[in-house]
mmCIF file with all atom_site columns, C-alpha atoms in Angstrom:
data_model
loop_
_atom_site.group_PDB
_atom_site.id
_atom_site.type_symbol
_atom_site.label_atom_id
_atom_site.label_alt_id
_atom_site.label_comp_id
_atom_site.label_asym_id
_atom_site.label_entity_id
_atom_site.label_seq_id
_atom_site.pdbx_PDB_ins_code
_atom_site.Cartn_x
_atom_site.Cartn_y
_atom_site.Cartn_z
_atom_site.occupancy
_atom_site.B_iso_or_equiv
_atom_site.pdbx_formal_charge
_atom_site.auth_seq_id
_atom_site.auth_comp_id
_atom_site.auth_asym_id
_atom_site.auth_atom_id
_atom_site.pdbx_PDB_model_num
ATOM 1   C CA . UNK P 1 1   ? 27.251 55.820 -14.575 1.00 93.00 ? 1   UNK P CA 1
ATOM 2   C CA . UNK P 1 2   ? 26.993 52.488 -15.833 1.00 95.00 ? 2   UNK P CA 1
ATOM 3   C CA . UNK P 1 3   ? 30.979 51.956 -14.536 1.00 96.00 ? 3   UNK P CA 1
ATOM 4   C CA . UNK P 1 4   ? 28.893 52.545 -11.090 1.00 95.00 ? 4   UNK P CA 1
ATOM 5   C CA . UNK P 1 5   ? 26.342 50.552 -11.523 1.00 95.00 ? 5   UNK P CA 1
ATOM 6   C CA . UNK P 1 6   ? 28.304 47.582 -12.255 1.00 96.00 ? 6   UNK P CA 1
ATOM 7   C CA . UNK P 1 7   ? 30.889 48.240 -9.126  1.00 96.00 ? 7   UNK P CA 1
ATOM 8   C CA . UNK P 1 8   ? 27.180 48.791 -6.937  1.00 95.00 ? 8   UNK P CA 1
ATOM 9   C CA . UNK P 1 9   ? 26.297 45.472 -8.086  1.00 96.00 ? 9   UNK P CA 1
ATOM 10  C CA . UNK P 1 10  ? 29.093 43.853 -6.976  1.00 96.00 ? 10  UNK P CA 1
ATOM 11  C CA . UNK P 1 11  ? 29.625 45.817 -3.575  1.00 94.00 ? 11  UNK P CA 1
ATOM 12  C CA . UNK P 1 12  ? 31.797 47.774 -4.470  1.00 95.00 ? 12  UNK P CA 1
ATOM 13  C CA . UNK P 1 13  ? 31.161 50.803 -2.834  1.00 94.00 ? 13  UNK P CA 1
ATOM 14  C CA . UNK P 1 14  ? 34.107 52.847 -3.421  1.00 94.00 ? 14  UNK P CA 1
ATOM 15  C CA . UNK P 1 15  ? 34.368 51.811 -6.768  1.00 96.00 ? 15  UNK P CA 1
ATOM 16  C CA . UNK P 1 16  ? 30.938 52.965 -7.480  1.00 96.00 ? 16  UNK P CA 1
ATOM 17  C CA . UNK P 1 17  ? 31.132 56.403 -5.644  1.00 95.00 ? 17  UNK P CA 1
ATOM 18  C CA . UNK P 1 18  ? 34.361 57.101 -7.843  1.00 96.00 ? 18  UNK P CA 1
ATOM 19  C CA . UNK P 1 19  ? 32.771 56.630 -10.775 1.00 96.00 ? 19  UNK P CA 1
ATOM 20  C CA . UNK P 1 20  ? 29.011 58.347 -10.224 1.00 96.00 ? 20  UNK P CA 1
ATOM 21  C CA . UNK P 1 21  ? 31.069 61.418 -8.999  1.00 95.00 ? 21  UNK P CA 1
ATOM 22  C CA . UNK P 1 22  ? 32.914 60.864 -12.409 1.00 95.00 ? 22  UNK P CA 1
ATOM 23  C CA . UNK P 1 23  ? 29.759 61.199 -14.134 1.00 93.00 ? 23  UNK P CA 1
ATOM 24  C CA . UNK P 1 24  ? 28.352 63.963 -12.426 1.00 92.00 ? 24  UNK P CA 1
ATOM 25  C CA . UNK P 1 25  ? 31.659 65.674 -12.880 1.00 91.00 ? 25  UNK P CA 1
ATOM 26  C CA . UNK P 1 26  ? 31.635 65.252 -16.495 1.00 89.00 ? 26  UNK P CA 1
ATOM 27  C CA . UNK P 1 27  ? 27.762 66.641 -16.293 1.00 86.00 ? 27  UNK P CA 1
ATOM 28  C CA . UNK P 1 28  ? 28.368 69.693 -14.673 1.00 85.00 ? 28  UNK P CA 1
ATOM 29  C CA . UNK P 1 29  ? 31.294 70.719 -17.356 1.00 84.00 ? 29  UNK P CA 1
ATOM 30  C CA . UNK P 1 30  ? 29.526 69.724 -20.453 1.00 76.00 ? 30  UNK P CA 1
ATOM 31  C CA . UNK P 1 31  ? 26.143 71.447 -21.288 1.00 64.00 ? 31  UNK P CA 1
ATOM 32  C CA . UNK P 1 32  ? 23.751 69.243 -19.111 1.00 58.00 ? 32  UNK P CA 1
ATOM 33  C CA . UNK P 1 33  ? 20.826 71.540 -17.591 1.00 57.00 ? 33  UNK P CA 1
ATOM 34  C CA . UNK P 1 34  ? 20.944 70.377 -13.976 1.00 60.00 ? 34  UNK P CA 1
ATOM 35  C CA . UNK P 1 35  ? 17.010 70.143 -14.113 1.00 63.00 ? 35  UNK P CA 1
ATOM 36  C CA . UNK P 1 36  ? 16.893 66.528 -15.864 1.00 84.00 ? 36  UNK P CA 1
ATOM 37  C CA . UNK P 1 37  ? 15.527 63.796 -13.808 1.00 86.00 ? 37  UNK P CA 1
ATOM 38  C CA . UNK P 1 38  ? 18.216 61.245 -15.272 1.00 89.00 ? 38  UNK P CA 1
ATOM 39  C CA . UNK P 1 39  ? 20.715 63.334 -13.536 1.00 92.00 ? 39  UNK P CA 1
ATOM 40  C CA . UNK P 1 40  ? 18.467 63.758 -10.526 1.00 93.00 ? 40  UNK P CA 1
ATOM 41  C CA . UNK P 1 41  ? 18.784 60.190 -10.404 1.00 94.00 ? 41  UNK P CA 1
ATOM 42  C CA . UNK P 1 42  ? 23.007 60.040 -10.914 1.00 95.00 ? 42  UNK P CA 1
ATOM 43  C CA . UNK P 1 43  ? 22.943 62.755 -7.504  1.00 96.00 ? 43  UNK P CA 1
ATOM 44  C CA . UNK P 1 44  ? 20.858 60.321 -5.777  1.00 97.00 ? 44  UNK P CA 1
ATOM 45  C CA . UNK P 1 45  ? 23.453 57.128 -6.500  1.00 97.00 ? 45  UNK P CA 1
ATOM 46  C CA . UNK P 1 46  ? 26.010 59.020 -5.728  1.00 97.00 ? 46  UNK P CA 1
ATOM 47  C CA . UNK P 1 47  ? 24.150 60.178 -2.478  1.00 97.00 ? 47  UNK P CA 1
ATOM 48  C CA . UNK P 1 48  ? 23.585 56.371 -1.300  1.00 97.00 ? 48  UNK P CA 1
ATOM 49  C CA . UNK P 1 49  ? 27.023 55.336 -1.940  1.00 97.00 ? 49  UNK P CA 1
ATOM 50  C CA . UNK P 1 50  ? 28.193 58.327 -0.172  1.00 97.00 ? 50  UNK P CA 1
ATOM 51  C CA . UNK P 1 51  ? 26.566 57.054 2.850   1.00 97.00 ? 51  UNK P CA 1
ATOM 52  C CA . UNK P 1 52  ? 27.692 53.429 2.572   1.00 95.00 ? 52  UNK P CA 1
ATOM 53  C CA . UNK P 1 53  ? 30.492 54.928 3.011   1.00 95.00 ? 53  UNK P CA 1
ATOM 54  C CA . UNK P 1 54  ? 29.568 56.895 5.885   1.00 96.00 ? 54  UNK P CA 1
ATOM 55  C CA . UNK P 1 55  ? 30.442 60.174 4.301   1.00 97.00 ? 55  UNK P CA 1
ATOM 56  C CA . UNK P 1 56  ? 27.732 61.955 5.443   1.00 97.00 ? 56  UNK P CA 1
ATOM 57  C CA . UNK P 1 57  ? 28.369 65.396 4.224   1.00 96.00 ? 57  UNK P CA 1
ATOM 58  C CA . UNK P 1 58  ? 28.785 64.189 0.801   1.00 97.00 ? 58  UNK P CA 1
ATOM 59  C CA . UNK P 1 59  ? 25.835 62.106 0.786   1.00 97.00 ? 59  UNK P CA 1
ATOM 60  C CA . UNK P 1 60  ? 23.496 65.331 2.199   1.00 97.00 ? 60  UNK P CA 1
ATOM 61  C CA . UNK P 1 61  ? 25.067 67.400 -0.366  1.00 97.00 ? 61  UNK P CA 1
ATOM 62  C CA . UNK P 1 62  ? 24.082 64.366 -3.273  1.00 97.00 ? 62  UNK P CA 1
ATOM 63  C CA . UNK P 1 63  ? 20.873 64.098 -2.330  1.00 98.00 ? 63  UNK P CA 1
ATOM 64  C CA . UNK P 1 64  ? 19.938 67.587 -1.885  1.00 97.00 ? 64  UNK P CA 1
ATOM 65  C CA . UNK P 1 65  ? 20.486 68.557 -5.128  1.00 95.00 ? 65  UNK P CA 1
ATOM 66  C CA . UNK P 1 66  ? 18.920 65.182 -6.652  1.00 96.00 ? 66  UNK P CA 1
ATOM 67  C CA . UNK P 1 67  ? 16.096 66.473 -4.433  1.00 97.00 ? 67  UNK P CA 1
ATOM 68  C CA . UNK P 1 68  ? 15.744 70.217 -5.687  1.00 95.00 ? 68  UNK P CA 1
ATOM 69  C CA . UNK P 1 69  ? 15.978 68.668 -8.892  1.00 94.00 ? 69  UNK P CA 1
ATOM 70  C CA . UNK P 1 70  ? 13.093 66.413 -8.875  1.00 94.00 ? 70  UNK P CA 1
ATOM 71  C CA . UNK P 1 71  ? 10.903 69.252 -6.652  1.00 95.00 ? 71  UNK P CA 1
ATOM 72  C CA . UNK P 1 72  ? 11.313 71.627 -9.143  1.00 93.00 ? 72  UNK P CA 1
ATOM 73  C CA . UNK P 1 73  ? 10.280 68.478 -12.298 1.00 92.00 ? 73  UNK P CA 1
ATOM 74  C CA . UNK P 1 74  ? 8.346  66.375 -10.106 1.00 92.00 ? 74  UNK P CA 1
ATOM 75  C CA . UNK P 1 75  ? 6.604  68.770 -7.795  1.00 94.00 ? 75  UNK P CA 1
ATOM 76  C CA . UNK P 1 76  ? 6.506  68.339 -3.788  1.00 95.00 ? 76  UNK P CA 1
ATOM 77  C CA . UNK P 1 77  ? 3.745  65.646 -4.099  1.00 96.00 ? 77  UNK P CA 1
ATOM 78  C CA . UNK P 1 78  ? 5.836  62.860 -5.338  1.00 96.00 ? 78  UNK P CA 1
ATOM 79  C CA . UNK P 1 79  ? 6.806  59.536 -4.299  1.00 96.00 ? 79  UNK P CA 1
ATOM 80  C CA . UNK P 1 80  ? 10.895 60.046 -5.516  1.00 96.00 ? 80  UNK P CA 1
ATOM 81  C CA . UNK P 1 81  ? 10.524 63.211 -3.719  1.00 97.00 ? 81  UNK P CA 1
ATOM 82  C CA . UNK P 1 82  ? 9.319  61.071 -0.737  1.00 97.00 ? 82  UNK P CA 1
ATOM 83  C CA . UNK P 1 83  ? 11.874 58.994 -0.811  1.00 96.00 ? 83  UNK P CA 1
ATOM 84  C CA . UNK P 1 84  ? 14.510 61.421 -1.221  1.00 97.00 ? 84  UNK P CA 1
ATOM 85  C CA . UNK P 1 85  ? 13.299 63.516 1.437   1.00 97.00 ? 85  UNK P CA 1
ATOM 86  C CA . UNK P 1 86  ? 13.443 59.773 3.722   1.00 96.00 ? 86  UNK P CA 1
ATOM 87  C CA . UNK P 1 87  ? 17.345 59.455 2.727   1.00 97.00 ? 87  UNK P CA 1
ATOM 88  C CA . UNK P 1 88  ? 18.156 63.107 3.840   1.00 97.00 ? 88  UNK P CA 1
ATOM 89  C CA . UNK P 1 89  ? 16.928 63.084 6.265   1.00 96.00 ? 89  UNK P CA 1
ATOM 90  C CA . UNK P 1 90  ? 18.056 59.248 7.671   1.00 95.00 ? 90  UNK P CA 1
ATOM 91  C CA . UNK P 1 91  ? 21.828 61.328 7.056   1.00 97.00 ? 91  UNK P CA 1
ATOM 92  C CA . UNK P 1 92  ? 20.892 63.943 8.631   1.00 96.00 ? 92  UNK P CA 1
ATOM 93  C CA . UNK P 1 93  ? 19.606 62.352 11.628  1.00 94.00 ? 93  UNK P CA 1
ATOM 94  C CA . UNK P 1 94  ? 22.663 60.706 11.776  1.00 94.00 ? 94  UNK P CA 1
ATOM 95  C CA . UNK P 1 95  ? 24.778 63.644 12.431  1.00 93.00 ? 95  UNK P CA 1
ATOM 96  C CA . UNK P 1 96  ? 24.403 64.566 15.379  1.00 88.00 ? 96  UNK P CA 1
ATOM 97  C CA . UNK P 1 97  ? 24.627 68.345 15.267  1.00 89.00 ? 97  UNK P CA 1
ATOM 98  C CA . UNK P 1 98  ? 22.150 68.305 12.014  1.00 91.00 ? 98  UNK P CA 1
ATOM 99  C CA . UNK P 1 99  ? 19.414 65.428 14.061  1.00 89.00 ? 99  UNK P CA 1
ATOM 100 C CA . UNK P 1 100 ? 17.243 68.074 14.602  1.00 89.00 ? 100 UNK P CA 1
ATOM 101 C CA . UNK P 1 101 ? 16.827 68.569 10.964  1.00 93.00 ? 101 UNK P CA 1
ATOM 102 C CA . UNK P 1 102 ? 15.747 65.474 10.150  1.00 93.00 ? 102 UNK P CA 1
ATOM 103 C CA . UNK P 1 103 ? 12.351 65.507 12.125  1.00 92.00 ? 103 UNK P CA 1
ATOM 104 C CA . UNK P 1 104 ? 10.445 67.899 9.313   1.00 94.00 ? 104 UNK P CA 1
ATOM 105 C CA . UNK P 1 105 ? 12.084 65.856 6.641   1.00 96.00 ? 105 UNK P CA 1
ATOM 106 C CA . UNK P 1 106 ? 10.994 62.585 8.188   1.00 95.00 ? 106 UNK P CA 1
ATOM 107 C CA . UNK P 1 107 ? 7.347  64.171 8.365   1.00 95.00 ? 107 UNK P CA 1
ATOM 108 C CA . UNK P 1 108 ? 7.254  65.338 5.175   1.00 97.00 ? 108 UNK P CA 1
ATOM 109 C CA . UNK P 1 109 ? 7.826  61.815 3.419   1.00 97.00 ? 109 UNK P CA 1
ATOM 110 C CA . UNK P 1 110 ? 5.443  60.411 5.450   1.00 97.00 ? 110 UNK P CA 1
ATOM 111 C CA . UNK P 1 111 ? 2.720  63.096 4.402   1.00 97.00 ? 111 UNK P CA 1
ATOM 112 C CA . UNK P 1 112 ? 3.700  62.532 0.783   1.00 98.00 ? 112 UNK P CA 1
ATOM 113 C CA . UNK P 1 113 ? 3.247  58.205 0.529   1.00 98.00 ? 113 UNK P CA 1
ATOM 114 C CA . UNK P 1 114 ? 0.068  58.322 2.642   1.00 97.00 ? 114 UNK P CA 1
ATOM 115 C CA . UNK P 1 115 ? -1.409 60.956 0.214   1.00 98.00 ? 115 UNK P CA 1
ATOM 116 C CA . UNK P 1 116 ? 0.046  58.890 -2.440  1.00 97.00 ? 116 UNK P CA 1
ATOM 117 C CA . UNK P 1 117 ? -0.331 55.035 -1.552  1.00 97.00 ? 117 UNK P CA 1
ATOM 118 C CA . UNK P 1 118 ? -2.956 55.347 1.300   1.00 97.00 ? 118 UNK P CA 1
ATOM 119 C CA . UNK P 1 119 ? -2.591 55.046 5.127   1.00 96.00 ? 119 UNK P CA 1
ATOM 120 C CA . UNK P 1 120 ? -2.184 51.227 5.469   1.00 96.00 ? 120 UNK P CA 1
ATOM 121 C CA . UNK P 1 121 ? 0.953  50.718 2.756   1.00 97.00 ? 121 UNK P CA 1
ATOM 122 C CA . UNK P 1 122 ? 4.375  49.410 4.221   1.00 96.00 ? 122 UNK P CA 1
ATOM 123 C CA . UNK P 1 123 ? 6.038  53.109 2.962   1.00 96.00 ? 123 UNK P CA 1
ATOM 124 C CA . UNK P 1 124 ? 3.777  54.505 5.432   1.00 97.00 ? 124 UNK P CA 1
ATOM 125 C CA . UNK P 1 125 ? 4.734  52.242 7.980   1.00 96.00 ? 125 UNK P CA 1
ATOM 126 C CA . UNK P 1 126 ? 8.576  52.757 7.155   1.00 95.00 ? 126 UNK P CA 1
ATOM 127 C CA . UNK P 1 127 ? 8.117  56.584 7.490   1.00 95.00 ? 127 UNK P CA 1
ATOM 128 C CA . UNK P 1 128 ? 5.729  56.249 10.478  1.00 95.00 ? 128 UNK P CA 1
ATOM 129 C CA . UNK P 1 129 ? 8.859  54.146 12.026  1.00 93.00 ? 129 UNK P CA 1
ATOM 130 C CA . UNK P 1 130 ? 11.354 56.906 11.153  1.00 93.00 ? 130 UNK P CA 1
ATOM 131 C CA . UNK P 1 131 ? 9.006  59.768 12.423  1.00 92.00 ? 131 UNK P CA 1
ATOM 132 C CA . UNK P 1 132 ? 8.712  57.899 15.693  1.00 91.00 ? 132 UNK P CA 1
ATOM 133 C CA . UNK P 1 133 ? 12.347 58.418 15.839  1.00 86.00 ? 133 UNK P CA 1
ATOM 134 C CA . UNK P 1 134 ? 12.892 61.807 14.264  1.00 86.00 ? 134 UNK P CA 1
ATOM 135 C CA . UNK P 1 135 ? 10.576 63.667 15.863  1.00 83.00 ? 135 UNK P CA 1
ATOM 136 C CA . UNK P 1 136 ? 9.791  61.797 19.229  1.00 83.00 ? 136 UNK P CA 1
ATOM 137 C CA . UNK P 1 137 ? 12.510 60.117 20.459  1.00 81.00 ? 137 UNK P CA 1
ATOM 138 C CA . UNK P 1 138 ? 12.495 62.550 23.386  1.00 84.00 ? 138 UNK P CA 1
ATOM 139 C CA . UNK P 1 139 ? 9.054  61.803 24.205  1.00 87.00 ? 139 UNK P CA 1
ATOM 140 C CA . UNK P 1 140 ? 7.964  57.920 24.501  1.00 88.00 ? 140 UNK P CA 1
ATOM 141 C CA . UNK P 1 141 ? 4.062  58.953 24.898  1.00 89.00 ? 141 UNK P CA 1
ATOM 142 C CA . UNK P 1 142 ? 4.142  60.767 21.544  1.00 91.00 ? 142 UNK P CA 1
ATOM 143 C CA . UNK P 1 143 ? 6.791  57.913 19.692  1.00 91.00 ? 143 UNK P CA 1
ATOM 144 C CA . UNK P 1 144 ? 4.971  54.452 20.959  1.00 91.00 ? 144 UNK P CA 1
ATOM 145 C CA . UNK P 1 145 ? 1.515  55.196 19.792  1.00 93.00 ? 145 UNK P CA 1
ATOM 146 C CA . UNK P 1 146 ? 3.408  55.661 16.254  1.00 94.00 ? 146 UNK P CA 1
ATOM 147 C CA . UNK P 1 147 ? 5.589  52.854 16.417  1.00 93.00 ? 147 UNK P CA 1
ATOM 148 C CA . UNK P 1 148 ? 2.964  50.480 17.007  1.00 93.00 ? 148 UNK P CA 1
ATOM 149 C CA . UNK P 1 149 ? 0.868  51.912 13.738  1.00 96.00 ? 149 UNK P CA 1
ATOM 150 C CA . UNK P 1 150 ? 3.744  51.322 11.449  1.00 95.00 ? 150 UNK P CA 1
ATOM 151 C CA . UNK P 1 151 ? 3.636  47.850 13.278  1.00 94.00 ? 151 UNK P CA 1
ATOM 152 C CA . UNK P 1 152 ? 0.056  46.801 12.910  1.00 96.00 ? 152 UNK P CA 1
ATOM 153 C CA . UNK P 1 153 ? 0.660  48.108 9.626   1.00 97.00 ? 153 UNK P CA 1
ATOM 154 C CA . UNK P 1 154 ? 3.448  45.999 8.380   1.00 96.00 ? 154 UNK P CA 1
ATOM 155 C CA . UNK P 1 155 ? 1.196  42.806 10.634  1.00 96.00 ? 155 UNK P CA 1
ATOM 156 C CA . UNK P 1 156 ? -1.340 43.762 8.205   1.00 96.00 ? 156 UNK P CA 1
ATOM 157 C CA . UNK P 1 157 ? 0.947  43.423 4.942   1.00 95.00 ? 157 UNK P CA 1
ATOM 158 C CA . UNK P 1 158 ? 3.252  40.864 5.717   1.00 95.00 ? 158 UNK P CA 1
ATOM 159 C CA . UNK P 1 159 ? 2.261  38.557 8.959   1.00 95.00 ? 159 UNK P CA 1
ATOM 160 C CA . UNK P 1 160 ? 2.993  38.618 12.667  1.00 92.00 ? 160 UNK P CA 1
ATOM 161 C CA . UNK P 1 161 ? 6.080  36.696 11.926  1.00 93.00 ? 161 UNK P CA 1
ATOM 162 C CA . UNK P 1 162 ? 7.754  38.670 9.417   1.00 95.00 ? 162 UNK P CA 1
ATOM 163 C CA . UNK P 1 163 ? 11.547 41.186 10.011  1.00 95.00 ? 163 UNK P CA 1
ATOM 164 C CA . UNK P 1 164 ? 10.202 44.557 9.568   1.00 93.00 ? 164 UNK P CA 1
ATOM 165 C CA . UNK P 1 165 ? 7.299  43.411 12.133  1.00 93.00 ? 165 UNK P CA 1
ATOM 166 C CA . UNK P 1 166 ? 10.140 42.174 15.044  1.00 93.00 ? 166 UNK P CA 1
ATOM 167 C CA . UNK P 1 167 ? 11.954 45.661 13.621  1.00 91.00 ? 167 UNK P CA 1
ATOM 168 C CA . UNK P 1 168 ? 8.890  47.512 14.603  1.00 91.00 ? 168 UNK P CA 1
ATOM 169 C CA . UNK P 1 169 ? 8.828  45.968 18.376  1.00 91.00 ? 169 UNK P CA 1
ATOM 170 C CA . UNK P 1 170 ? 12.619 45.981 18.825  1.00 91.00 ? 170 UNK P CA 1
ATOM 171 C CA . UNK P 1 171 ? 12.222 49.799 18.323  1.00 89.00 ? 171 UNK P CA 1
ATOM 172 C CA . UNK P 1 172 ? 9.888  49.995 20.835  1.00 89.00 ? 172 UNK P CA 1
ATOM 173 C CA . UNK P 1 173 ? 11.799 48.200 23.268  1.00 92.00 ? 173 UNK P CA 1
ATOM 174 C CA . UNK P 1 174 ? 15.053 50.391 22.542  1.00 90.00 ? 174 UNK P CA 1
ATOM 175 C CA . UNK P 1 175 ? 13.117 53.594 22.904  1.00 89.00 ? 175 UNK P CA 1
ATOM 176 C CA . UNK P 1 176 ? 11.749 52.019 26.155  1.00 89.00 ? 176 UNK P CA 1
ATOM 177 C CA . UNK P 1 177 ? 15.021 50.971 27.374  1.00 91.00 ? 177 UNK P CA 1
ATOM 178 C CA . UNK P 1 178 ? 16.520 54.553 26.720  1.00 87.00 ? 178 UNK P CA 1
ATOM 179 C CA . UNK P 1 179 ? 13.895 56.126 29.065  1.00 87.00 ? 179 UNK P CA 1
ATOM 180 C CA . UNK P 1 180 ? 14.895 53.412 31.545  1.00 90.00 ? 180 UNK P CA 1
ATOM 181 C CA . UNK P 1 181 ? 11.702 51.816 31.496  1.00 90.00 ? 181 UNK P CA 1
ATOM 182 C CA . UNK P 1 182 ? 12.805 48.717 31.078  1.00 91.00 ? 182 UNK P CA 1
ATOM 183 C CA . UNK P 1 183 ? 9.877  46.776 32.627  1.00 92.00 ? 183 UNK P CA 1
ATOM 184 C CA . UNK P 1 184 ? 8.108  47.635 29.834  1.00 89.00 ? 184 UNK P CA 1
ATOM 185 C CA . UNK P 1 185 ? 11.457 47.152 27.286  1.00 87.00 ? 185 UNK P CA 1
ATOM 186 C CA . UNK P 1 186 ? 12.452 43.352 28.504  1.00 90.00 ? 186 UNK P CA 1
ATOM 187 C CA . UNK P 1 187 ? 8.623  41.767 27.362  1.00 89.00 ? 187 UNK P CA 1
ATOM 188 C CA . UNK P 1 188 ? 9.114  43.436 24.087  1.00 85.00 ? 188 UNK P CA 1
#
């Protein structure tokens, strides 16, 4: 693990995906219960270097089990689980015959941080963003109304001027622009 760590550090991705599934691989034929959280944590390394790499597959597979794993130590009401449940389903959603999977996922991890952290925390506005997209990207009157929460929330946190603010109204201009609405699209 700490072979990967180093490689991750220094971008190198394939480097670092070798030698997590090394680890886990030595793991699963030793005695390790695959309950522990620090292995938990190895799946989900593996997991994000798996989808540097755009192996998306192998990254669902990682972070499913990291995510089982912290459910079943955690329980469902967790910010890791949150955020695990925000990387599956960002890989899912990028597969195109899995997208529709991603949606509940999305949903989920946004139910979890604003339990957790409160409605007006930038996690809520990331997972409001990704919601907008994972569930309502087929319908512009349901995804705008969201979109522009996660951006007055991120205003709120970090200034009108900030990246994840312009991230916020570029999406709503794209998801304009796909519905050919573009006279709303081009001011944004």
């Amino acid at each position: 693990e700490a072979q990967g760590d180093h490689a991750r550090s220094l971008g190198n991705w394939s480097e670092a995906e070798r030698a997590y599934a090394q680890a886990v691989e030595v793991l699963e034929r030793g005695s390790v219960q695959h309950v522990d959280q620090g292995f938990a944590s190895l799946l989900d390394k593996l997991g994000a270097m798996r989808h540097r790499q755009k192996d998306l597959v192998g990254a669902e597979t990682a972070y499913t089990r990291a995510l089982t794993i912290y459910t079943s130590t955690r329980g469902a009401d967790d910010l890791r689980v949150a955020d695990l449940l925000d990387q599956l389903a960002t890989v899912l959603f990028e597969q195109q015959p899995r997208r529709s999977l991603a949606g509940p996922l999305f949903y989920r991890a946004w139910a979890v941080r604003e339990k957790l952290l409160g409605p007006n925390h930038p996690a809520v506005a990331d997972s409001l963003h990704h919601l907008a997209f994972g569930l309502y990207a087929d319908n512009v009157s349901r995804a705008i109304p969201i979109l522009l929460r996660s951006m007055e929330i991120r205003e709120k946190a970090f200034g009108h001027d900030h990246p994840l603010v312009a991230e916020s109204v570029n999406a709503m201009a794209v998801l304009y622009e796909t519905h050919d609405r573009l006279d709303l699209a081009i001011p944004l």
